[in-house]
């Protein structure tokens, strides 16, 4: 007898509480022993996910409720990882749309809901974080309904059940006045509202590979949903690409299903199951794994194209090779090709000389996460400033990517933010009071004008503003956008920075380095107070004499240097500057380290 099945994906804007809600579901469905030690945000298993508190990779899990197996897929909330969401929705028969009771629908809510409605999925709406002091659940329900209408939802999709929940406290209710005990109402609604998979059990086995994973014991694993038929361990299968060509033939050495936070080996899988397959070396995401008699591949969802790219080169600074083990263009190329194969939202291209590689992605965050991951694997490289990818229309006119920007700020800062976005060629679409002294601004602005704006925005709003961006469309080029950054302070020599020199140079601008930091000629050690670059000597020690006098040896008091994250540094650099990335350090530098070469390049 086969167990009844439900496949569901959880979609929401970033930080609206998807991963926390899944944790609570798993704890309440009896997945863990009473005394078992369980991590917080169990599904965010990667180091970067734990550090940043965001989901980067989609992950499936499953719980059993009233003898029905419910497969739940946790998805990323950031627009940069939208490629993951699009693929994952093809495995689900329904979606849970999570919306914050105070923030309401945000740009990413609109993006993921649009994708789900387009695939014909019927959503269950949960208004989460009901226990927030600034929650406004009734208004948010109306905003969600308006969003469904704006996205052309069908009559069936508009008839969605609404639940109110607190994922952190672990309860969910159908009406606000119901007793708030547990998440059982949500699990019951999933069984009532989500259809079982509509599949053919008797057809030959076929599944679409949706996610690619690596296991320390099994090696390369492909995750996907069985579209038709059944398969057992050691069955012969083959991989077909989207054109129907056979990529490889092999055997299913291991079949695994997801249970809680772990994978359980099984002997047989059937249509509708979300499974993990080991034993295939070349088959990848969007390929079909099927029985030898199947000749036509399954349809895969086309992925939105990348909107931004960076150039990655070999590290050629004077300090190259001291920290990283993987420094040659060959190993960097292999790693980037492997990333482009597993992550469909990333594109790879190489220069004619094969010494630099252009990597395209959805945004600064996605590219930053890739570079940070490589850095932790022991790679050294040099990275250029992100640039947007243009397109051309039929008449040859240049089009550039535009983004919808939603900003929540205190009313006192709204005029400064409006002015900043106007300078960046943004046009305001909406401005309204969001209550509690907050204003919500909605703009449509070119992506290139928003590179590096996040840190300036946080300074402008004293850290209280919230900015969300999402790709909107391609539009005619908006013309030049002025850069608002001051010049750089550039080291004239190689050696170790000295406190005495930094103390005497502090009035020239803000420093990025501390005493005893290794520096080299052409390295950027700070930001100038003015808009021109200035070369300074940070190695100059105090002249020692044999004459002692009172008052000459005051303690050197240094202003703390400015610290920036990897993404902030990528956005900070200009066209003639690069970011040196090593496992232990991030350094800003000029493209040409020698001052004569810089002058020659500037004249050219």
Coordinates of C-alpha atoms in Angstrom, one line a residue:
X1 CA 0.0 0.0 0.0
X2 CA 1.3 3.4 -0.9
X3 CA 1.3 6.3 1.6
X4 CA -0.8 9.4 0.7
X5 CA 1.4 12.4 -0.3
X6 CA 1.3 16.2 -0.3
X7 CA 4.1 18.3 -1.8
X8 CA 4.2 21.9 -0.7
X9 CA 6.7 24.9 -0.9
X10 CA 6.9 27.7 1.5
X11 CA 7.4 31.1 -0.2
X12 CA 7.8 34.6 1.3
X13 CA 9.8 37.8 1.4
X14 CA 13.2 37.6 3.2
X15 CA 12.9 37.6 7.0
X16 CA 9.2 36.9 7.1
X17 CA 9.8 33.6 9.0
X18 CA 9.7 30.6 6.6
X19 CA 12.6 28.6 8.1
X20 CA 11.5 29.3 11.7
X21 CA 7.9 28.1 10.9
X22 CA 9.3 24.8 9.3
X23 CA 11.4 24.2 12.5
X24 CA 8.2 24.5 14.6
X25 CA 6.2 22.2 12.3
X26 CA 9.0 19.5 12.5
X27 CA 9.1 19.8 16.3
X28 CA 5.4 19.5 16.7
X29 CA 4.9 16.6 14.2
X30 CA 6.9 14.2 16.4
X31 CA 10.1 14.2 14.3
X32 CA 12.4 14.6 17.3
X33 CA 12.7 12.8 20.7
X34 CA 11.7 14.8 23.8
X35 CA 15.3 15.2 24.9
X36 CA 16.9 15.6 21.4
X37 CA 19.1 18.6 20.9
X38 CA 17.8 20.6 17.9
X39 CA 19.5 23.7 16.3
X40 CA 17.7 26.9 15.8
X41 CA 16.7 27.5 12.1
X42 CA 17.5 23.8 11.5
X43 CA 17.1 24.1 7.7
X44 CA 19.8 26.8 7.3
X45 CA 22.6 24.3 7.4
X46 CA 25.4 26.2 5.5
X47 CA 27.9 28.4 7.4
X48 CA 27.0 31.5 5.4
X49 CA 23.3 30.8 6.0
X50 CA 23.8 30.6 9.8
X51 CA 26.0 33.7 9.9
X52 CA 23.7 35.9 7.8
X53 CA 20.4 34.5 9.0
X54 CA 19.2 34.0 5.4
X55 CA 18.3 30.9 3.3
X56 CA 20.5 30.6 0.2
X57 CA 19.7 27.1 -1.0
X58 CA 16.3 25.5 -1.2
X59 CA 16.0 22.4 0.9
X60 CA 13.3 19.7 1.2
X61 CA 12.1 18.0 4.3
X62 CA 9.1 15.9 5.2
X63 CA 6.7 15.3 8.2
X64 CA 4.0 12.7 8.6
X65 CA 0.6 14.0 9.8
X66 CA -2.5 11.7 10.2
X67 CA -0.8 9.0 8.1
X68 CA -0.1 11.4 5.2
X69 CA 3.4 12.3 4.3
X70 CA 3.9 16.0 3.7
X71 CA 7.0 17.1 1.8
X72 CA 7.9 20.7 2.6
X73 CA 10.4 22.7 0.6
X74 CA 12.1 25.7 2.3
X75 CA 12.9 28.4 -0.3
X76 CA 15.2 31.5 -0.2
X77 CA 13.6 34.9 0.3
X78 CA 16.2 37.1 -1.4
X79 CA 15.5 38.2 -5.0
X80 CA 19.2 37.3 -5.9
X81 CA 18.4 33.6 -5.3
X82 CA 15.1 33.7 -7.3
X83 CA 16.5 31.0 -9.6
X84 CA 16.2 28.5 -6.7
X85 CA 12.6 29.4 -6.1
X86 CA 11.6 29.1 -9.7
X87 CA 13.0 25.6 -10.0
X88 CA 11.6 24.4 -6.7
X89 CA 8.0 25.4 -7.5
X90 CA 7.9 22.7 -10.2
X91 CA 8.2 20.1 -7.4
X92 CA 5.2 21.4 -5.4
X93 CA 1.5 20.9 -5.8
X94 CA 0.7 23.8 -3.5
X95 CA 2.3 26.8 -1.8
X96 CA 2.2 28.4 1.6
X97 CA 2.5 32.2 1.2
X98 CA 3.9 33.7 4.3
X99 CA 3.4 37.5 5.0
X100 CA 4.6 39.6 7.9
X101 CA 1.7 41.0 9.9
X102 CA 3.4 44.4 10.1
X103 CA 5.3 44.7 6.8
X104 CA 2.6 43.2 4.6
X105 CA 3.4 42.1 1.0
X106 CA 6.9 43.2 -0.1
X107 CA 8.7 43.1 -3.5
X108 CA 9.8 39.5 -3.1
X109 CA 6.3 38.4 -2.0
X110 CA 5.1 39.7 -5.4
X111 CA 7.9 38.0 -7.3
X112 CA 7.5 34.5 -5.7
X113 CA 3.7 34.7 -5.7
X114 CA 3.7 35.6 -9.4
X115 CA 5.8 32.6 -10.2
X116 CA 3.5 30.3 -8.2
X117 CA 0.3 31.6 -9.7
X118 CA 1.8 31.2 -13.2
X119 CA 2.4 27.5 -12.5
X120 CA -1.3 27.1 -11.5
X121 CA -0.5 26.4 -7.8
X122 CA -3.2 27.2 -5.2
X123 CA -1.8 29.1 -2.3
X124 CA -2.6 29.0 1.5
X125 CA -2.0 32.4 3.0
X126 CA -0.5 32.7 6.5
X127 CA -0.2 36.1 8.2
X128 CA 2.9 35.4 10.4
X129 CA 4.3 37.3 13.4
X130 CA 0.8 38.1 14.7
X131 CA 2.3 38.8 18.1
X132 CA 4.2 41.9 16.8
X133 CA 3.2 45.1 18.7
X134 CA 2.9 46.9 15.3
X135 CA 0.9 44.1 13.6
X136 CA -2.1 45.0 11.4
X137 CA -3.4 41.7 10.2
X138 CA -6.8 42.8 8.7
X139 CA -5.1 45.5 6.5
X140 CA -2.4 43.0 5.4
X141 CA -5.1 40.4 4.4
X142 CA -6.6 43.1 2.1
X143 CA -3.2 44.0 0.7
X144 CA -2.6 40.3 -0.1
X145 CA -6.0 40.0 -1.8
X146 CA -5.2 43.1 -3.9
X147 CA -1.8 41.6 -4.8
X148 CA -3.5 38.3 -6.0
X149 CA -5.9 40.4 -8.2
X150 CA -3.0 42.5 -9.6
X151 CA -1.2 39.3 -10.6
X152 CA -4.2 37.9 -12.5
X153 CA -5.0 35.0 -10.1
X154 CA -7.8 32.7 -11.2
X155 CA -11.1 32.4 -9.3
X156 CA -9.9 29.1 -7.8
X157 CA -6.6 30.7 -6.7
X158 CA -8.4 33.7 -5.2
X159 CA -10.4 31.4 -2.9
X160 CA -7.5 30.9 -0.6
X161 CA -7.7 29.9 3.1
X162 CA -6.2 32.5 5.5
X163 CA -4.4 31.5 8.8
X164 CA -2.8 33.6 11.5
X165 CA 0.4 32.4 13.1
X166 CA 3.5 33.0 15.1
X167 CA 6.1 30.7 13.7
X168 CA 8.5 31.4 16.6
X169 CA 6.0 30.7 19.3
X170 CA 4.7 27.6 17.3
X171 CA 1.0 28.3 17.0
X172 CA -1.5 28.9 14.1
X173 CA -5.2 29.7 14.2
X174 CA -8.0 30.0 11.6
X175 CA -9.6 33.0 13.4
X176 CA -7.8 35.6 15.5
X177 CA -9.9 34.8 18.6
X178 CA -9.3 31.0 18.5
X179 CA -7.1 29.5 21.3
X180 CA -3.4 29.7 20.3
X181 CA -2.1 26.2 21.2
X182 CA -0.2 24.6 18.3
X183 CA 0.3 24.3 14.5
X184 CA -2.2 21.5 14.0
X185 CA -4.7 23.8 12.2
X186 CA -2.1 24.5 9.5
X187 CA -1.3 20.8 9.0
X188 CA -5.1 20.1 8.7
X189 CA -5.5 22.9 6.1
X190 CA -2.6 21.4 4.0
X191 CA -4.4 18.1 3.9
X192 CA -7.7 19.7 3.0
X193 CA -6.5 22.3 0.5
X194 CA -3.5 20.8 -1.3
X195 CA -4.2 18.1 -3.9
X196 CA -2.3 14.8 -3.9
X197 CA 0.2 14.7 -6.8
X198 CA -1.6 14.1 -10.2
X199 CA 0.8 11.4 -11.6
X200 CA 0.8 8.2 -13.7
X201 CA 2.1 5.3 -11.5
X202 CA 2.2 2.9 -14.5
X203 CA 4.3 4.9 -17.0
X204 CA 8.1 4.3 -17.3
X205 CA 10.1 6.0 -14.5
X206 CA 11.0 9.7 -15.2
X207 CA 12.1 12.6 -12.9
X208 CA 13.4 16.1 -13.4
X209 CA 16.6 17.0 -11.6
X210 CA 15.8 20.2 -9.7
X211 CA 18.6 20.7 -7.2
X212 CA 22.2 19.5 -7.2
X213 CA 23.8 18.6 -3.9
X214 CA 27.0 17.0 -2.6
X215 CA 27.2 14.4 0.1
X216 CA 30.5 13.5 1.9
X217 CA 29.6 9.7 1.7
X218 CA 27.6 9.4 -1.5
X219 CA 29.3 12.1 -3.6
X220 CA 27.1 13.9 -6.2
X221 CA 23.4 13.8 -5.5
X222 CA 20.4 15.0 -7.6
X223 CA 17.2 16.0 -5.9
X224 CA 13.9 16.1 -7.7
X225 CA 10.3 14.9 -7.9
X226 CA 9.4 11.7 -9.6
X227 CA 7.0 12.7 -12.4
X228 CA 5.9 9.2 -13.4
X229 CA 6.4 5.6 -12.7
X230 CA 8.5 4.0 -10.0
X231 CA 12.2 3.0 -9.6
X232 CA 14.2 0.6 -7.4
X233 CA 17.8 0.6 -6.3
X234 CA 20.2 -0.7 -9.1
X235 CA 17.7 0.0 -11.9
X236 CA 19.3 1.2 -15.1
X237 CA 18.6 4.8 -16.0
X238 CA 19.8 7.5 -18.4
X239 CA 20.1 11.3 -18.3
X240 CA 18.5 13.3 -21.1
X241 CA 19.2 17.0 -21.6
X242 CA 16.5 19.5 -22.7
X243 CA 17.2 18.7 -26.4
X244 CA 16.6 15.0 -25.7
X245 CA 20.2 14.0 -26.2
X246 CA 21.5 11.2 -23.9
X247 CA 24.2 12.6 -21.5
X248 CA 25.0 9.4 -19.7
X249 CA 23.6 6.0 -18.7
X250 CA 24.1 4.5 -15.3
X251 CA 22.5 2.8 -12.3
X252 CA 20.6 4.1 -9.3
X253 CA 23.2 3.2 -6.6
X254 CA 21.3 4.9 -3.8
X255 CA 17.7 6.2 -3.4
X256 CA 16.9 8.5 -0.5
X257 CA 13.8 10.2 0.9
X258 CA 13.8 13.3 3.2
X259 CA 12.6 12.9 6.8
X260 CA 13.0 15.8 9.2
X261 CA 16.6 17.1 8.8
X262 CA 18.0 13.8 7.5
X263 CA 17.9 11.6 4.4
X264 CA 16.6 8.0 4.8
X265 CA 17.7 5.3 2.3
X266 CA 14.8 3.5 0.6
X267 CA 14.6 0.5 -1.8
X268 CA 11.8 1.9 -4.0
X269 CA 10.4 5.3 -5.0
X270 CA 7.2 6.2 -6.9
X271 CA 5.5 9.0 -8.8
X272 CA 5.0 12.1 -6.6
X273 CA 7.9 11.4 -4.2
X274 CA 10.6 14.0 -3.7
X275 CA 13.8 12.0 -3.7
X276 CA 17.6 12.2 -3.8
X277 CA 19.5 10.0 -6.3
X278 CA 23.2 9.1 -6.2
X279 CA 25.2 7.3 -8.9
X280 CA 25.1 9.7 -11.9
X281 CA 28.3 11.7 -12.7
X282 CA 27.3 14.1 -15.6
X283 CA 23.5 14.6 -15.3
X284 CA 22.7 18.0 -13.8
X285 CA 20.0 20.5 -13.0
X286 CA 17.1 20.7 -15.6
X287 CA 18.0 17.3 -17.0
X288 CA 15.6 14.3 -17.0
X289 CA 16.6 11.0 -15.3
X290 CA 14.5 8.2 -16.8
X291 CA 14.1 4.6 -17.7
X292 CA 16.0 3.6 -20.9
X293 CA 12.7 3.4 -22.9
X294 CA 11.8 7.0 -22.3
X295 CA 13.0 9.2 -25.2
X296 CA 11.4 12.7 -24.6
X297 CA 12.7 14.9 -21.8
X298 CA 10.4 16.5 -19.2
X299 CA 9.7 20.2 -19.6
X300 CA 11.8 22.5 -17.3
X301 CA 11.0 26.1 -16.3
X302 CA 13.0 28.7 -18.1
X303 CA 15.1 30.8 -15.7
X304 CA 15.2 34.6 -15.8
X305 CA 18.5 35.9 -17.3
X306 CA 21.2 37.4 -15.0
X307 CA 21.2 41.2 -14.7
X308 CA 24.7 41.9 -13.3
X309 CA 28.2 40.5 -13.7
X310 CA 31.7 40.8 -12.2
X311 CA 35.1 39.9 -13.7
X312 CA 37.2 37.5 -11.7
X313 CA 41.0 37.3 -12.3
X314 CA 44.1 35.7 -10.9
X315 CA 45.5 37.7 -7.9
X316 CA 48.6 39.5 -9.1
X317 CA 49.3 41.7 -6.1
X318 CA 52.7 41.8 -4.4
X319 CA 51.1 39.8 -1.5
X320 CA 49.6 37.1 -3.8
X321 CA 50.0 33.4 -2.8
X322 CA 50.8 34.0 0.9
X323 CA 47.4 32.9 2.3
X324 CA 45.5 30.8 -0.3
X325 CA 46.3 27.4 -1.7
X326 CA 44.2 27.8 -4.9
X327 CA 45.7 30.6 -6.9
X328 CA 46.0 29.6 -10.6
X329 CA 43.6 30.5 -13.3
X330 CA 43.0 26.8 -14.0
X331 CA 41.6 25.9 -10.6
X332 CA 39.6 29.2 -10.5
X333 CA 38.1 28.3 -13.9
X334 CA 37.2 24.7 -12.8
X335 CA 35.5 26.0 -9.7
X336 CA 33.5 28.7 -11.6
X337 CA 32.4 26.1 -14.2
X338 CA 31.2 23.7 -11.5
X339 CA 29.2 26.6 -9.9
X340 CA 27.6 27.5 -13.3
X341 CA 26.7 23.9 -13.8
X342 CA 24.9 23.5 -10.4
X343 CA 23.5 27.0 -10.1
X344 CA 21.3 27.8 -13.1
X345 CA 21.0 31.5 -12.2
X346 CA 24.8 32.0 -12.7
X347 CA 26.4 32.3 -16.1
X348 CA 30.1 31.8 -17.0
X349 CA 32.2 33.4 -19.9
X350 CA 35.9 33.7 -20.3
X351 CA 38.1 36.3 -22.0
X352 CA 40.2 35.6 -25.1
X353 CA 43.4 35.2 -23.0
X354 CA 41.6 32.8 -20.7
X355 CA 43.0 34.6 -17.7
X356 CA 39.8 36.4 -16.6
X357 CA 36.3 35.1 -16.3
X358 CA 33.0 37.0 -16.4
X359 CA 30.4 35.7 -14.0
X360 CA 26.7 36.8 -14.4
X361 CA 24.2 36.7 -11.6
X362 CA 20.9 38.2 -10.2
X363 CA 22.5 40.8 -8.0
X364 CA 25.4 41.9 -5.7
X365 CA 24.3 39.5 -2.9
X366 CA 24.4 36.4 -5.1
X367 CA 27.8 37.2 -6.6
X368 CA 29.1 38.2 -3.1
X369 CA 28.0 34.8 -1.7
X370 CA 29.8 32.9 -4.5
X371 CA 33.0 34.9 -3.9
X372 CA 32.8 34.5 -0.1
X373 CA 32.2 30.7 -0.5
X374 CA 35.3 30.4 -2.8
X375 CA 37.4 32.5 -0.4
X376 CA 36.5 30.0 2.4
X377 CA 37.6 27.1 0.2
X378 CA 41.1 28.6 0.0
X379 CA 40.9 30.5 -3.3
X380 CA 42.7 33.8 -4.0
X381 CA 41.5 36.1 -6.7
X382 CA 40.9 39.7 -7.9
X383 CA 37.4 40.9 -8.5
X384 CA 36.2 43.9 -10.5
X385 CA 33.3 46.3 -9.7
X386 CA 29.9 44.8 -10.6
X387 CA 28.4 46.0 -13.8
X388 CA 24.9 45.7 -15.2
X389 CA 24.2 43.6 -18.3
X390 CA 22.5 45.5 -21.1
X391 CA 20.2 44.3 -23.8
X392 CA 19.1 45.7 -27.2
X393 CA 15.6 46.0 -28.6
X394 CA 14.5 45.4 -32.2
X395 CA 15.5 48.9 -33.2
X396 CA 19.0 48.6 -31.7
X397 CA 18.2 50.9 -28.7
X398 CA 20.2 50.0 -25.6
X399 CA 18.0 48.7 -22.7
X400 CA 19.2 48.5 -19.1
X401 CA 17.7 46.5 -16.1
X402 CA 15.3 48.4 -13.8
X403 CA 14.4 47.5 -10.3
X404 CA 11.4 48.1 -8.1
X405 CA 12.7 49.6 -4.8
X406 CA 10.5 49.5 -1.7
X407 CA 11.7 51.6 1.2
X408 CA 10.3 51.9 4.8
X409 CA 11.8 55.0 6.6
X410 CA 11.0 57.3 9.5
X411 CA 9.2 60.4 8.1
X412 CA 12.1 62.7 9.0
X413 CA 14.4 60.9 6.6
X414 CA 12.0 60.5 3.6
X415 CA 12.9 63.8 1.8
X416 CA 16.7 62.9 1.9
X417 CA 16.0 59.4 0.5
X418 CA 13.7 60.8 -2.3
X419 CA 16.5 63.3 -3.3
X420 CA 19.1 60.5 -3.3
X421 CA 17.0 58.2 -5.6
X422 CA 16.1 61.1 -7.9
X423 CA 19.9 61.7 -8.4
X424 CA 20.2 58.0 -9.3
X425 CA 17.5 58.4 -12.0
X426 CA 14.8 56.7 -9.9
X427 CA 11.2 57.6 -10.4
X428 CA 8.7 57.5 -7.6
X429 CA 5.7 55.2 -8.1
X430 CA 4.1 55.5 -4.6
X431 CA 4.5 57.3 -1.3
X432 CA 2.2 56.6 1.7
X433 CA 2.2 56.6 5.4
X434 CA 2.7 53.2 6.9
X435 CA 1.6 54.2 10.4
X436 CA 3.8 54.6 13.6
X437 CA 5.7 57.5 12.1
X438 CA 6.9 55.5 9.1
X439 CA 6.6 56.3 5.4
X440 CA 6.7 53.7 2.6
X441 CA 8.3 54.8 -0.7
X442 CA 8.2 52.8 -3.9
X443 CA 10.6 53.7 -6.8
X444 CA 11.5 52.3 -10.1
X445 CA 15.3 52.8 -10.6
X446 CA 18.1 51.6 -12.9
X447 CA 20.1 48.7 -11.3
X448 CA 23.5 50.5 -12.0
X449 CA 22.3 53.5 -9.9
X450 CA 21.7 51.2 -6.9
X451 CA 25.1 49.6 -6.9
X452 CA 26.6 50.7 -3.6
X453 CA 23.5 52.6 -2.4
X454 CA 22.7 50.3 0.5
X455 CA 25.5 51.6 2.8
X456 CA 24.8 55.2 1.9
X457 CA 21.1 54.6 2.6
X458 CA 21.9 53.2 6.1
X459 CA 24.0 56.2 6.9
X460 CA 21.2 58.5 5.6
X461 CA 18.5 56.9 7.8
X462 CA 20.9 56.3 10.8
X463 CA 20.4 52.5 10.4
X464 CA 16.6 52.7 10.8
X465 CA 15.5 52.4 7.2
X466 CA 14.6 49.1 5.4
X467 CA 15.4 48.8 1.7
X468 CA 14.1 46.0 -0.6
X469 CA 14.9 45.7 -4.3
X470 CA 13.7 43.3 -7.0
X471 CA 14.2 43.1 -10.8
X472 CA 11.3 44.8 -12.6
X473 CA 12.1 44.9 -16.3
X474 CA 14.4 46.2 -19.0
X475 CA 13.8 49.8 -20.1
X476 CA 15.6 52.4 -22.3
X477 CA 19.0 53.6 -21.0
X478 CA 18.6 56.5 -18.6
X479 CA 21.8 58.3 -19.4
X480 CA 24.8 59.0 -17.2
X481 CA 24.4 58.8 -13.4
X482 CA 26.9 60.9 -11.3
X483 CA 29.1 59.0 -8.9
X484 CA 29.1 60.5 -5.4
X485 CA 32.2 58.9 -4.0
X486 CA 35.3 60.8 -2.8
X487 CA 38.8 60.0 -4.0
X488 CA 41.1 57.2 -2.6
X489 CA 44.1 57.5 -0.4
X490 CA 46.8 55.3 -2.1
X491 CA 49.9 53.9 -0.5
X492 CA 53.2 55.0 -2.2
X493 CA 55.3 52.1 -0.9
X494 CA 55.3 48.5 0.2
X495 CA 55.8 47.5 3.9
X496 CA 53.9 47.6 7.2
X497 CA 51.6 50.6 8.2
X498 CA 53.0 52.6 11.1
X499 CA 50.8 54.2 13.8
X500 CA 52.8 57.5 13.8
X501 CA 52.2 57.9 10.0
X502 CA 48.5 57.1 10.2
X503 CA 48.1 59.6 13.1
X504 CA 49.6 62.4 11.0
X505 CA 47.5 61.5 7.9
X506 CA 44.1 61.2 9.7
X507 CA 43.1 64.8 8.7
X508 CA 43.4 63.7 5.0
X509 CA 40.5 61.3 5.2
X510 CA 39.1 58.1 6.7
X511 CA 41.5 55.2 7.0
X512 CA 40.8 51.5 6.1
X513 CA 44.0 50.0 7.7
X514 CA 45.3 49.7 11.2
X515 CA 49.0 49.9 12.4
X516 CA 51.0 46.7 11.4
X517 CA 48.8 46.0 8.4
X518 CA 50.9 44.9 5.4
X519 CA 50.5 47.4 2.5
X520 CA 51.9 47.7 -1.0
X521 CA 52.3 50.4 -3.6
X522 CA 49.0 51.1 -5.3
X523 CA 46.9 49.7 -2.4
X524 CA 43.9 51.8 -1.3
X525 CA 44.4 52.5 2.4
X526 CA 41.6 55.1 3.0
X527 CA 39.1 57.5 1.5
X528 CA 40.2 61.1 0.8
X529 CA 38.2 64.1 2.1
X530 CA 38.1 65.5 -1.4
X531 CA 37.1 64.0 -4.8
X532 CA 40.6 63.4 -6.1
X533 CA 43.0 60.5 -5.4
X534 CA 45.9 61.3 -3.1
X535 CA 49.1 59.2 -2.7
X536 CA 50.3 59.0 0.9
X537 CA 53.2 57.3 2.8
X538 CA 51.8 55.2 5.7
X539 CA 55.2 53.7 6.4
X540 CA 56.9 56.9 7.6
X541 CA 58.1 56.4 11.2
X542 CA 59.2 59.1 13.7
X543 CA 62.7 60.5 13.3
X544 CA 64.7 59.4 16.3
X545 CA 67.3 61.8 17.8
X546 CA 69.4 61.6 20.9
X547 CA 67.8 64.8 22.3
X548 CA 65.0 64.3 24.8
X549 CA 62.5 67.1 25.4
X550 CA 59.2 67.1 27.2
X551 CA 56.0 67.3 25.2
X552 CA 57.3 65.5 22.0
X553 CA 56.1 62.0 22.9
X554 CA 52.3 62.5 23.2
X555 CA 50.4 59.2 22.9
X556 CA 49.2 58.5 19.4
X557 CA 45.4 58.5 19.3
X558 CA 44.0 56.9 16.2
X559 CA 40.4 57.1 14.9
X560 CA 39.1 53.5 14.4
X561 CA 39.4 52.5 10.7
X562 CA 36.3 51.9 8.5
X563 CA 35.4 48.2 8.2
X564 CA 33.4 47.0 5.1
X565 CA 31.9 43.6 4.2
X566 CA 32.8 41.9 0.9
X567 CA 29.6 43.1 -0.9
X568 CA 30.2 46.7 0.4
X569 CA 33.8 46.6 -0.9
X570 CA 32.6 45.3 -4.3
X571 CA 30.1 48.1 -4.6
X572 CA 32.6 50.7 -3.2
X573 CA 35.3 50.4 -5.9
X574 CA 35.4 52.5 -9.1
X575 CA 36.0 51.3 -12.7
X576 CA 39.9 51.7 -12.3
X577 CA 40.0 49.8 -9.0
X578 CA 39.9 46.1 -7.9
X579 CA 39.2 44.0 -4.9
X580 CA 41.8 41.5 -3.8
X581 CA 40.2 38.5 -2.1
X582 CA 42.2 36.0 -0.1
X583 CA 41.2 33.5 2.6
X584 CA 42.2 35.9 5.4
X585 CA 42.0 39.4 4.0
X586 CA 40.1 41.7 1.7
X587 CA 42.1 44.5 0.2
X588 CA 41.2 47.4 -2.1
X589 CA 43.7 48.4 -4.8
X590 CA 44.1 50.3 -8.0
X591 CA 44.0 48.3 -11.2
X592 CA 47.5 49.7 -12.1
X593 CA 49.7 49.7 -9.0
X594 CA 52.5 51.9 -10.5
X595 CA 51.6 55.7 -10.5
X596 CA 53.1 56.1 -14.1
X597 CA 50.9 53.4 -15.5
X598 CA 47.8 55.0 -13.8
X599 CA 48.6 58.3 -15.4
X600 CA 49.1 56.7 -18.8
X601 CA 45.8 54.8 -18.5
X602 CA 44.0 58.0 -17.4
X603 CA 45.3 59.9 -20.5
X604 CA 44.3 56.9 -22.7

